[in-house]
């Protein structure tokens, strides 16, 4: 799509983005590139031609960089600049601390993508050197070229949703790891148990029965078998009720009781393996309980943002799913278009065209992997 001047919509969006960046990196400002680390911070003050005006190493934590920013501002003023623009890579949590210090002092703050820095470093020096001194100058140079971006502004509610979303991702990882660990252990010491249900790890009855076997008898299958089928069924029924379900699947209970007599498995490892299985089941149960609590808090944040009524009108999208997506996008109003959100997730198709050649379009994959998973 284009207008009479031949400027496309993509050109207009790019021009608007460059205008926003130029407002944050005006030519009247010196550029302060900072290579952040734990206790060693490299600070350089540069002009827009990447000429280094001052350089200094500060051995302090990120929260103690206030004097370093004042030192950089003083050098910039003596060189005739009216202000400074701070730039760093958004690695770890320290860039948020630097952004807070910059806000407190009324300084502009931008970030440079580490991927962009890595590419620029390779083209900068064929020796592929990587030092704090060179990285700080490289960050300042890329900022002068407007190869940077404005970080998401801090907001208490959106920040809380981001942390809740990250916690949910951690719990989902525990969930997946627990399933794989249980499968590996059972395949080694009691493979017959895995054949007692079509999808054992999705069955509340199967999980409850495994909890009974490991909790009461410590994985001593002979001792569990001596209970008898009727008593074993009653114990599983009680465990299923305790886990919030109404009644067990008796077919799975009977299959598991029959499997107690199966001799297949590495018998010498059974005591230790079943002890580990009990621990993994405990981790899995705690993760699922915490996940329910975290997801309830995430939907409550949607209520605070007054977005619950909106997401419920989207077919196939639950409040929890919407909260998980928004936790990784932040406020959608900061994006200029829906395509920008898709690119942020790495789901935009990557075009391959040159002259008369047209290649196969594939997803770029350059974005937030957590957002792709949530979407």
GROMACS .gro file of C-alpha atoms in nm:
model
  375
    1UNK     CA    1   0.000   0.000   0.000
    2UNK     CA    2   0.137   0.343  -0.093
    3UNK     CA    3   0.025   0.701  -0.146
    4UNK     CA    4   0.107   0.949  -0.424
    5UNK     CA    5   0.466   0.997  -0.298
    6UNK     CA    6   0.542   0.628  -0.324
    7UNK     CA    7   0.601   0.602   0.052
    8UNK     CA    8   0.464   0.273   0.180
    9UNK     CA    9   0.296   0.205   0.511
   10UNK     CA   10   0.614   0.030   0.626
   11UNK     CA   11   0.814   0.342   0.536
   12UNK     CA   12   0.579   0.561   0.738
   13UNK     CA   13   0.599   0.330   1.039
   14UNK     CA   14   0.977   0.323   1.018
   15UNK     CA   15   0.992   0.702   0.984
   16UNK     CA   16   0.772   0.743   1.289
   17UNK     CA   17   0.992   0.503   1.488
   18UNK     CA   18   1.305   0.693   1.386
   19UNK     CA   19   1.139   1.018   1.491
   20UNK     CA   20   1.067   0.877   1.836
   21UNK     CA   21   1.425   0.754   1.866
   22UNK     CA   22   1.565   1.087   1.749
   23UNK     CA   23   1.365   1.259   2.021
   24UNK     CA   24   1.536   1.032   2.275
   25UNK     CA   25   1.879   1.064   2.109
   26UNK     CA   26   1.896   1.428   1.994
   27UNK     CA   27   2.217   1.557   1.842
   28UNK     CA   28   2.242   1.802   2.131
   29UNK     CA   29   2.294   1.510   2.372
   30UNK     CA   30   2.612   1.321   2.436
   31UNK     CA   31   2.577   0.943   2.433
   32UNK     CA   32   2.681   0.747   2.740
   33UNK     CA   33   2.738   0.382   2.662
   34UNK     CA   34   2.750   0.151   2.963
   35UNK     CA   35   2.855  -0.212   2.962
   36UNK     CA   36   2.682  -0.348   3.272
   37UNK     CA   37   2.821  -0.627   3.488
   38UNK     CA   38   2.806  -0.737   3.849
   39UNK     CA   39   3.066  -0.516   4.017
   40UNK     CA   40   3.254  -0.371   3.717
   41UNK     CA   41   3.076  -0.109   3.506
   42UNK     CA   42   3.246   0.038   3.200
   43UNK     CA   43   3.120   0.389   3.115
   44UNK     CA   44   3.214   0.587   2.803
   45UNK     CA   45   3.096   0.931   2.692
   46UNK     CA   46   3.081   0.970   2.312
   47UNK     CA   47   2.963   1.220   2.056
   48UNK     CA   48   2.748   1.122   1.758
   49UNK     CA   49   3.056   1.035   1.549
   50UNK     CA   50   3.152   0.773   1.810
   51UNK     CA   51   3.443   0.985   1.925
   52UNK     CA   52   3.522   0.891   2.284
   53UNK     CA   53   3.519   1.202   2.504
   54UNK     CA   54   3.572   1.028   2.839
   55UNK     CA   55   3.608   0.677   2.971
   56UNK     CA   56   3.609   0.533   3.319
   57UNK     CA   57   3.563   0.202   3.498
   58UNK     CA   58   3.342   0.205   3.807
   59UNK     CA   59   3.374  -0.087   4.045
   60UNK     CA   60   3.033  -0.087   4.208
   61UNK     CA   61   2.689  -0.245   4.190
   62UNK     CA   62   2.432  -0.117   3.943
   63UNK     CA   63   2.240   0.067   4.216
   64UNK     CA   64   2.557   0.266   4.296
   65UNK     CA   65   2.594   0.405   3.942
   66UNK     CA   66   2.441   0.743   4.034
   67UNK     CA   67   2.781   0.914   4.074
   68UNK     CA   68   2.890   0.759   3.741
   69UNK     CA   69   2.593   0.919   3.564
   70UNK     CA   70   2.669   1.254   3.729
   71UNK     CA   71   3.033   1.220   3.620
   72UNK     CA   72   2.925   1.150   3.260
   73UNK     CA   73   2.682   1.441   3.261
   74UNK     CA   74   2.961   1.673   3.380
   75UNK     CA   75   3.195   1.567   3.100
   76UNK     CA   76   2.916   1.609   2.844
   77UNK     CA   77   2.841   1.961   2.968
   78UNK     CA   78   3.209   2.060   2.946
   79UNK     CA   79   3.208   1.946   2.583
   80UNK     CA   80   2.912   2.172   2.503
   81UNK     CA   81   2.628   1.916   2.511
   82UNK     CA   82   2.301   2.013   2.674
   83UNK     CA   83   2.223   1.664   2.805
   84UNK     CA   84   2.304   1.294   2.782
   85UNK     CA   85   2.136   0.981   2.653
   86UNK     CA   86   2.212   0.662   2.840
   87UNK     CA   87   2.239   0.337   2.646
   88UNK     CA   88   2.301  -0.023   2.752
   89UNK     CA   89   2.211  -0.380   2.663
   90UNK     CA   90   1.896  -0.517   2.834
   91UNK     CA   91   2.069  -0.814   2.993
   92UNK     CA   92   1.962  -0.946   3.332
   93UNK     CA   93   1.791  -0.701   3.566
   94UNK     CA   94   2.056  -0.429   3.583
   95UNK     CA   95   1.923  -0.236   3.286
   96UNK     CA   96   1.601  -0.170   3.480
   97UNK     CA   97   1.809  -0.026   3.762
   98UNK     CA   98   1.992   0.198   3.517
   99UNK     CA   99   1.660   0.308   3.368
  100UNK     CA  100   1.536   0.406   3.714
  101UNK     CA  101   1.853   0.607   3.783
  102UNK     CA  102   1.817   0.781   3.447
  103UNK     CA  103   1.452   0.868   3.516
  104UNK     CA  104   1.543   1.013   3.855
  105UNK     CA  105   1.792   1.245   3.682
  106UNK     CA  106   1.573   1.335   3.385
  107UNK     CA  107   1.801   1.161   3.136
  108UNK     CA  108   1.695   0.983   2.819
  109UNK     CA  109   1.738   0.607   2.823
  110UNK     CA  110   1.750   0.357   2.536
  111UNK     CA  111   1.852  -0.007   2.494
  112UNK     CA  112   2.051  -0.191   2.229
  113UNK     CA  113   1.959  -0.550   2.149
  114UNK     CA  114   2.239  -0.795   2.241
  115UNK     CA  115   2.183  -0.974   1.909
  116UNK     CA  116   2.246  -0.650   1.722
  117UNK     CA  117   2.559  -0.593   1.929
  118UNK     CA  118   2.689  -0.940   1.845
  119UNK     CA  119   2.639  -0.885   1.473
  120UNK     CA  120   2.799  -0.541   1.488
  121UNK     CA  121   3.093  -0.681   1.688
  122UNK     CA  122   3.168  -0.933   1.414
  123UNK     CA  123   3.167  -0.664   1.147
  124UNK     CA  124   3.364  -0.425   1.366
  125UNK     CA  125   3.683  -0.625   1.407
  126UNK     CA  126   3.787  -0.941   1.225
  127UNK     CA  127   3.964  -1.057   1.543
  128UNK     CA  128   3.619  -1.102   1.705
  129UNK     CA  129   3.742  -0.931   2.022
  130UNK     CA  130   3.497  -0.891   2.306
  131UNK     CA  131   3.600  -0.662   2.589
  132UNK     CA  132   3.409  -0.429   2.818
  133UNK     CA  133   3.587  -0.126   2.671
  134UNK     CA  134   3.495  -0.211   2.313
  135UNK     CA  135   3.140  -0.316   2.401
  136UNK     CA  136   3.066   0.015   2.573
  137UNK     CA  137   3.185   0.210   2.268
  138UNK     CA  138   2.993  -0.024   2.037
  139UNK     CA  139   2.672   0.038   2.234
  140UNK     CA  140   2.725   0.414   2.203
  141UNK     CA  141   2.796   0.384   1.828
  142UNK     CA  142   2.481   0.185   1.760
  143UNK     CA  143   2.279   0.435   1.962
  144UNK     CA  144   2.416   0.720   1.752
  145UNK     CA  145   2.302   0.527   1.443
  146UNK     CA  146   1.955   0.489   1.603
  147UNK     CA  147   1.998   0.111   1.605
  148UNK     CA  148   1.837   0.100   1.946
  149UNK     CA  149   1.488   0.101   2.093
  150UNK     CA  150   1.286   0.264   2.367
  151UNK     CA  151   1.227   0.015   2.651
  152UNK     CA  152   0.878  -0.050   2.779
  153UNK     CA  153   0.786   0.219   3.036
  154UNK     CA  154   0.757   0.095   3.392
  155UNK     CA  155   0.404   0.039   3.519
  156UNK     CA  156   0.314  -0.127   3.848
  157UNK     CA  157   0.017  -0.328   3.722
  158UNK     CA  158   0.174  -0.440   3.395
  159UNK     CA  159   0.498  -0.517   3.579
  160UNK     CA  160   0.311  -0.742   3.822
  161UNK     CA  161   0.146  -0.925   3.531
  162UNK     CA  162   0.488  -0.977   3.372
  163UNK     CA  163   0.626  -1.137   3.689
  164UNK     CA  164   0.316  -1.353   3.733
  165UNK     CA  165   0.351  -1.472   3.375
  166UNK     CA  166   0.716  -1.561   3.432
  167UNK     CA  167   0.622  -1.753   3.746
  168UNK     CA  168   0.356  -1.945   3.552
  169UNK     CA  169   0.617  -2.036   3.290
  170UNK     CA  170   0.846  -2.168   3.566
  171UNK     CA  171   0.565  -2.382   3.708
  172UNK     CA  172   0.480  -2.518   3.362
  173UNK     CA  173   0.845  -2.615   3.320
  174UNK     CA  174   0.830  -2.802   3.651
  175UNK     CA  175   0.512  -2.971   3.530
  176UNK     CA  176   0.673  -3.089   3.208
  177UNK     CA  177   0.997  -3.192   3.376
  178UNK     CA  178   0.807  -3.393   3.637
  179UNK     CA  179   0.617  -3.587   3.372
  180UNK     CA  180   0.937  -3.673   3.182
  181UNK     CA  181   1.116  -3.771   3.502
  182UNK     CA  182   0.831  -3.996   3.616
  183UNK     CA  183   0.816  -4.164   3.277
  184UNK     CA  184   1.192  -4.230   3.276
  185UNK     CA  185   1.190  -4.374   3.627
  186UNK     CA  186   0.890  -4.599   3.567
  187UNK     CA  187   1.027  -4.725   3.234
  188UNK     CA  188   1.331  -4.840   3.429
  189UNK     CA  189   1.178  -5.004   3.736
  190UNK     CA  190   0.807  -5.067   3.661
  191UNK     CA  191   0.726  -5.032   3.288
  192UNK     CA  192   0.394  -5.219   3.325
  193UNK     CA  193   0.246  -4.918   3.507
  194UNK     CA  194   0.271  -4.700   3.197
  195UNK     CA  195   0.052  -4.941   2.998
  196UNK     CA  196  -0.238  -4.934   3.243
  197UNK     CA  197  -0.389  -4.616   3.095
  198UNK     CA  198  -0.394  -4.463   2.749
  199UNK     CA  199  -0.265  -4.129   2.878
  200UNK     CA  200  -0.145  -4.203   3.233
  201UNK     CA  201  -0.012  -3.857   3.320
  202UNK     CA  202  -0.343  -3.698   3.220
  203UNK     CA  203  -0.542  -3.939   3.437
  204UNK     CA  204  -0.620  -3.821   3.791
  205UNK     CA  205  -0.698  -4.183   3.884
  206UNK     CA  206  -0.360  -4.309   3.764
  207UNK     CA  207  -0.170  -4.031   3.945
  208UNK     CA  208  -0.371  -4.088   4.265
  209UNK     CA  209  -0.301  -4.462   4.253
  210UNK     CA  210   0.071  -4.399   4.204
  211UNK     CA  211   0.063  -4.164   4.504
  212UNK     CA  212  -0.099  -4.439   4.712
  213UNK     CA  213   0.163  -4.694   4.605
  214UNK     CA  214   0.458  -4.467   4.681
  215UNK     CA  215   0.308  -4.299   4.987
  216UNK     CA  216   0.181  -4.598   5.183
  217UNK     CA  217   0.427  -4.872   5.095
  218UNK     CA  218   0.726  -4.682   4.960
  219UNK     CA  219   0.706  -4.864   4.629
  220UNK     CA  220   0.700  -5.213   4.783
  221UNK     CA  221   0.467  -5.364   4.523
  222UNK     CA  222   0.436  -5.696   4.705
  223UNK     CA  223   0.314  -5.520   5.018
  224UNK     CA  224   0.063  -5.318   4.816
  225UNK     CA  225  -0.062  -5.631   4.643
  226UNK     CA  226  -0.129  -5.796   4.983
  227UNK     CA  227  -0.387  -5.523   5.053
  228UNK     CA  228  -0.625  -5.688   4.809
  229UNK     CA  229  -0.806  -5.532   4.518
  230UNK     CA  230  -1.102  -5.405   4.723
  231UNK     CA  231  -0.894  -5.224   4.985
  232UNK     CA  232  -0.660  -5.085   4.720
  233UNK     CA  233  -0.962  -4.948   4.534
  234UNK     CA  234  -1.093  -4.779   4.851
  235UNK     CA  235  -0.758  -4.613   4.914
  236UNK     CA  236  -0.736  -4.486   4.557
  237UNK     CA  237  -1.094  -4.358   4.577
  238UNK     CA  238  -1.007  -4.162   4.893
  239UNK     CA  239  -0.694  -4.018   4.727
  240UNK     CA  240  -0.891  -3.916   4.418
  241UNK     CA  241  -1.145  -3.737   4.640
  242UNK     CA  242  -0.865  -3.564   4.828
  243UNK     CA  243  -0.732  -3.434   4.498
  244UNK     CA  244  -1.067  -3.273   4.415
  245UNK     CA  245  -1.217  -3.535   4.182
  246UNK     CA  246  -1.545  -3.718   4.240
  247UNK     CA  247  -1.469  -4.079   4.155
  248UNK     CA  248  -1.190  -4.287   4.004
  249UNK     CA  249  -1.181  -4.482   3.680
  250UNK     CA  250  -1.213  -4.839   3.805
  251UNK     CA  251  -1.067  -4.985   3.487
  252UNK     CA  252  -0.738  -4.804   3.551
  253UNK     CA  253  -0.742  -4.904   3.919
  254UNK     CA  254  -0.784  -5.270   3.827
  255UNK     CA  255  -0.515  -5.252   3.560
  256UNK     CA  256  -0.270  -5.100   3.806
  257UNK     CA  257  -0.348  -5.362   4.070
  258UNK     CA  258  -0.283  -5.634   3.813
  259UNK     CA  259   0.042  -5.467   3.710
  260UNK     CA  260   0.167  -5.497   4.069
  261UNK     CA  261   0.251  -5.861   3.987
  262UNK     CA  262   0.450  -5.779   3.674
  263UNK     CA  263   0.818  -5.868   3.731
  264UNK     CA  264   0.957  -5.651   3.450
  265UNK     CA  265   1.197  -5.378   3.558
  266UNK     CA  266   1.536  -5.331   3.722
  267UNK     CA  267   1.439  -5.469   4.063
  268UNK     CA  268   1.756  -5.358   4.243
  269UNK     CA  269   1.672  -4.996   4.163
  270UNK     CA  270   1.308  -5.011   4.268
  271UNK     CA  271   1.347  -4.887   4.630
  272UNK     CA  272   1.553  -4.582   4.534
  273UNK     CA  273   1.353  -4.509   4.219
  274UNK     CA  274   1.018  -4.520   4.400
  275UNK     CA  275   1.159  -4.286   4.664
  276UNK     CA  276   1.246  -4.041   4.388
  277UNK     CA  277   0.903  -4.092   4.231
  278UNK     CA  278   0.742  -3.988   4.559
  279UNK     CA  279   0.951  -3.669   4.565
  280UNK     CA  280   0.871  -3.590   4.202
  281UNK     CA  281   0.498  -3.642   4.267
  282UNK     CA  282   0.522  -3.397   4.557
  283UNK     CA  283   0.697  -3.138   4.337
  284UNK     CA  284   0.436  -3.192   4.066
  285UNK     CA  285   0.144  -3.150   4.307
  286UNK     CA  286   0.292  -2.831   4.455
  287UNK     CA  287   0.357  -2.688   4.109
  288UNK     CA  288  -0.001  -2.756   3.997
  289UNK     CA  289  -0.143  -2.605   4.315
  290UNK     CA  290   0.071  -2.295   4.279
  291UNK     CA  291  -0.017  -2.271   3.909
  292UNK     CA  292  -0.386  -2.250   3.992
  293UNK     CA  293  -0.313  -1.971   4.242
  294UNK     CA  294  -0.090  -1.780   4.000
  295UNK     CA  295  -0.345  -1.804   3.718
  296UNK     CA  296  -0.616  -1.673   3.952
  297UNK     CA  297  -0.396  -1.374   4.032
  298UNK     CA  298  -0.327  -1.317   3.662
  299UNK     CA  299  -0.698  -1.303   3.582
  300UNK     CA  300  -0.744  -1.066   3.877
  301UNK     CA  301  -0.486  -0.834   3.717
  302UNK     CA  302  -0.692  -0.843   3.397
  303UNK     CA  303  -0.984  -0.717   3.605
  304UNK     CA  304  -0.763  -0.435   3.735
  305UNK     CA  305  -0.674  -0.345   3.375
  306UNK     CA  306  -1.045  -0.367   3.278
  307UNK     CA  307  -0.963  -0.614   3.001
  308UNK     CA  308  -1.158  -0.921   3.115
  309UNK     CA  309  -1.477  -0.827   2.929
  310UNK     CA  310  -1.275  -0.764   2.613
  311UNK     CA  311  -1.086  -1.096   2.606
  312UNK     CA  312  -1.401  -1.297   2.673
  313UNK     CA  313  -1.540  -1.177   2.338
  314UNK     CA  314  -1.251  -1.341   2.147
  315UNK     CA  315  -1.346  -1.698   2.041
  316UNK     CA  316  -1.111  -1.966   2.168
  317UNK     CA  317  -0.927  -1.736   2.410
  318UNK     CA  318  -0.966  -1.785   2.784
  319UNK     CA  319  -0.886  -1.517   3.044
  320UNK     CA  320  -0.583  -1.720   3.155
  321UNK     CA  321  -0.460  -1.751   2.795
  322UNK     CA  322  -0.507  -1.378   2.738
  323UNK     CA  323  -0.325  -1.296   3.061
  324UNK     CA  324  -0.036  -1.524   2.961
  325UNK     CA  325  -0.005  -1.347   2.624
  326UNK     CA  326  -0.029  -0.998   2.772
  327UNK     CA  327   0.228  -1.088   3.039
  328UNK     CA  328   0.488  -1.114   2.762
  329UNK     CA  329   0.368  -0.833   2.535
  330UNK     CA  330   0.298  -0.569   2.796
  331UNK     CA  331   0.059  -0.288   2.713
  332UNK     CA  332  -0.044  -0.345   2.351
  333UNK     CA  333  -0.092   0.028   2.301
  334UNK     CA  334   0.285   0.068   2.276
  335UNK     CA  335   0.279  -0.122   1.944
  336UNK     CA  336   0.198   0.070   1.629
  337UNK     CA  337   0.017  -0.218   1.457
  338UNK     CA  338  -0.091  -0.579   1.495
  339UNK     CA  339   0.198  -0.680   1.269
  340UNK     CA  340   0.439  -0.527   1.520
  341UNK     CA  341   0.301  -0.760   1.790
  342UNK     CA  342   0.342  -1.058   1.557
  343UNK     CA  343   0.702  -0.958   1.488
  344UNK     CA  344   0.760  -0.917   1.861
  345UNK     CA  345   0.658  -1.281   1.905
  346UNK     CA  346   0.877  -1.397   1.615
  347UNK     CA  347   0.574  -1.524   1.422
  348UNK     CA  348   0.604  -1.291   1.124
  349UNK     CA  349   0.683  -1.461   0.790
  350UNK     CA  350   1.034  -1.395   0.662
  351UNK     CA  351   1.026  -1.296   0.297
  352UNK     CA  352   1.294  -1.406   0.050
  353UNK     CA  353   1.275  -1.216  -0.278
  354UNK     CA  354   1.539  -1.086  -0.512
  355UNK     CA  355   1.467  -0.983  -0.871
  356UNK     CA  356   1.254  -1.255  -1.025
  357UNK     CA  357   1.341  -1.504  -0.750
  358UNK     CA  358   1.083  -1.573  -0.479
  359UNK     CA  359   1.185  -1.810  -0.203
  360UNK     CA  360   0.970  -1.993   0.049
  361UNK     CA  361   0.850  -1.776   0.337
  362UNK     CA  362   0.924  -1.908   0.685
  363UNK     CA  363   0.864  -1.776   1.032
  364UNK     CA  364   1.149  -1.556   1.148
  365UNK     CA  365   1.164  -1.699   1.501
  366UNK     CA  366   1.337  -1.377   1.611
  367UNK     CA  367   1.127  -1.268   1.906
  368UNK     CA  368   1.011  -1.371   2.250
  369UNK     CA  369   0.992  -1.753   2.266
  370UNK     CA  370   0.774  -1.734   2.579
  371UNK     CA  371   0.522  -1.524   2.388
  372UNK     CA  372   0.515  -1.777   2.103
  373UNK     CA  373   0.448  -2.055   2.353
  374UNK     CA  374   0.169  -1.858   2.519
  375UNK     CA  375   0.012  -1.771   2.183
   0.00000   0.00000   0.00000
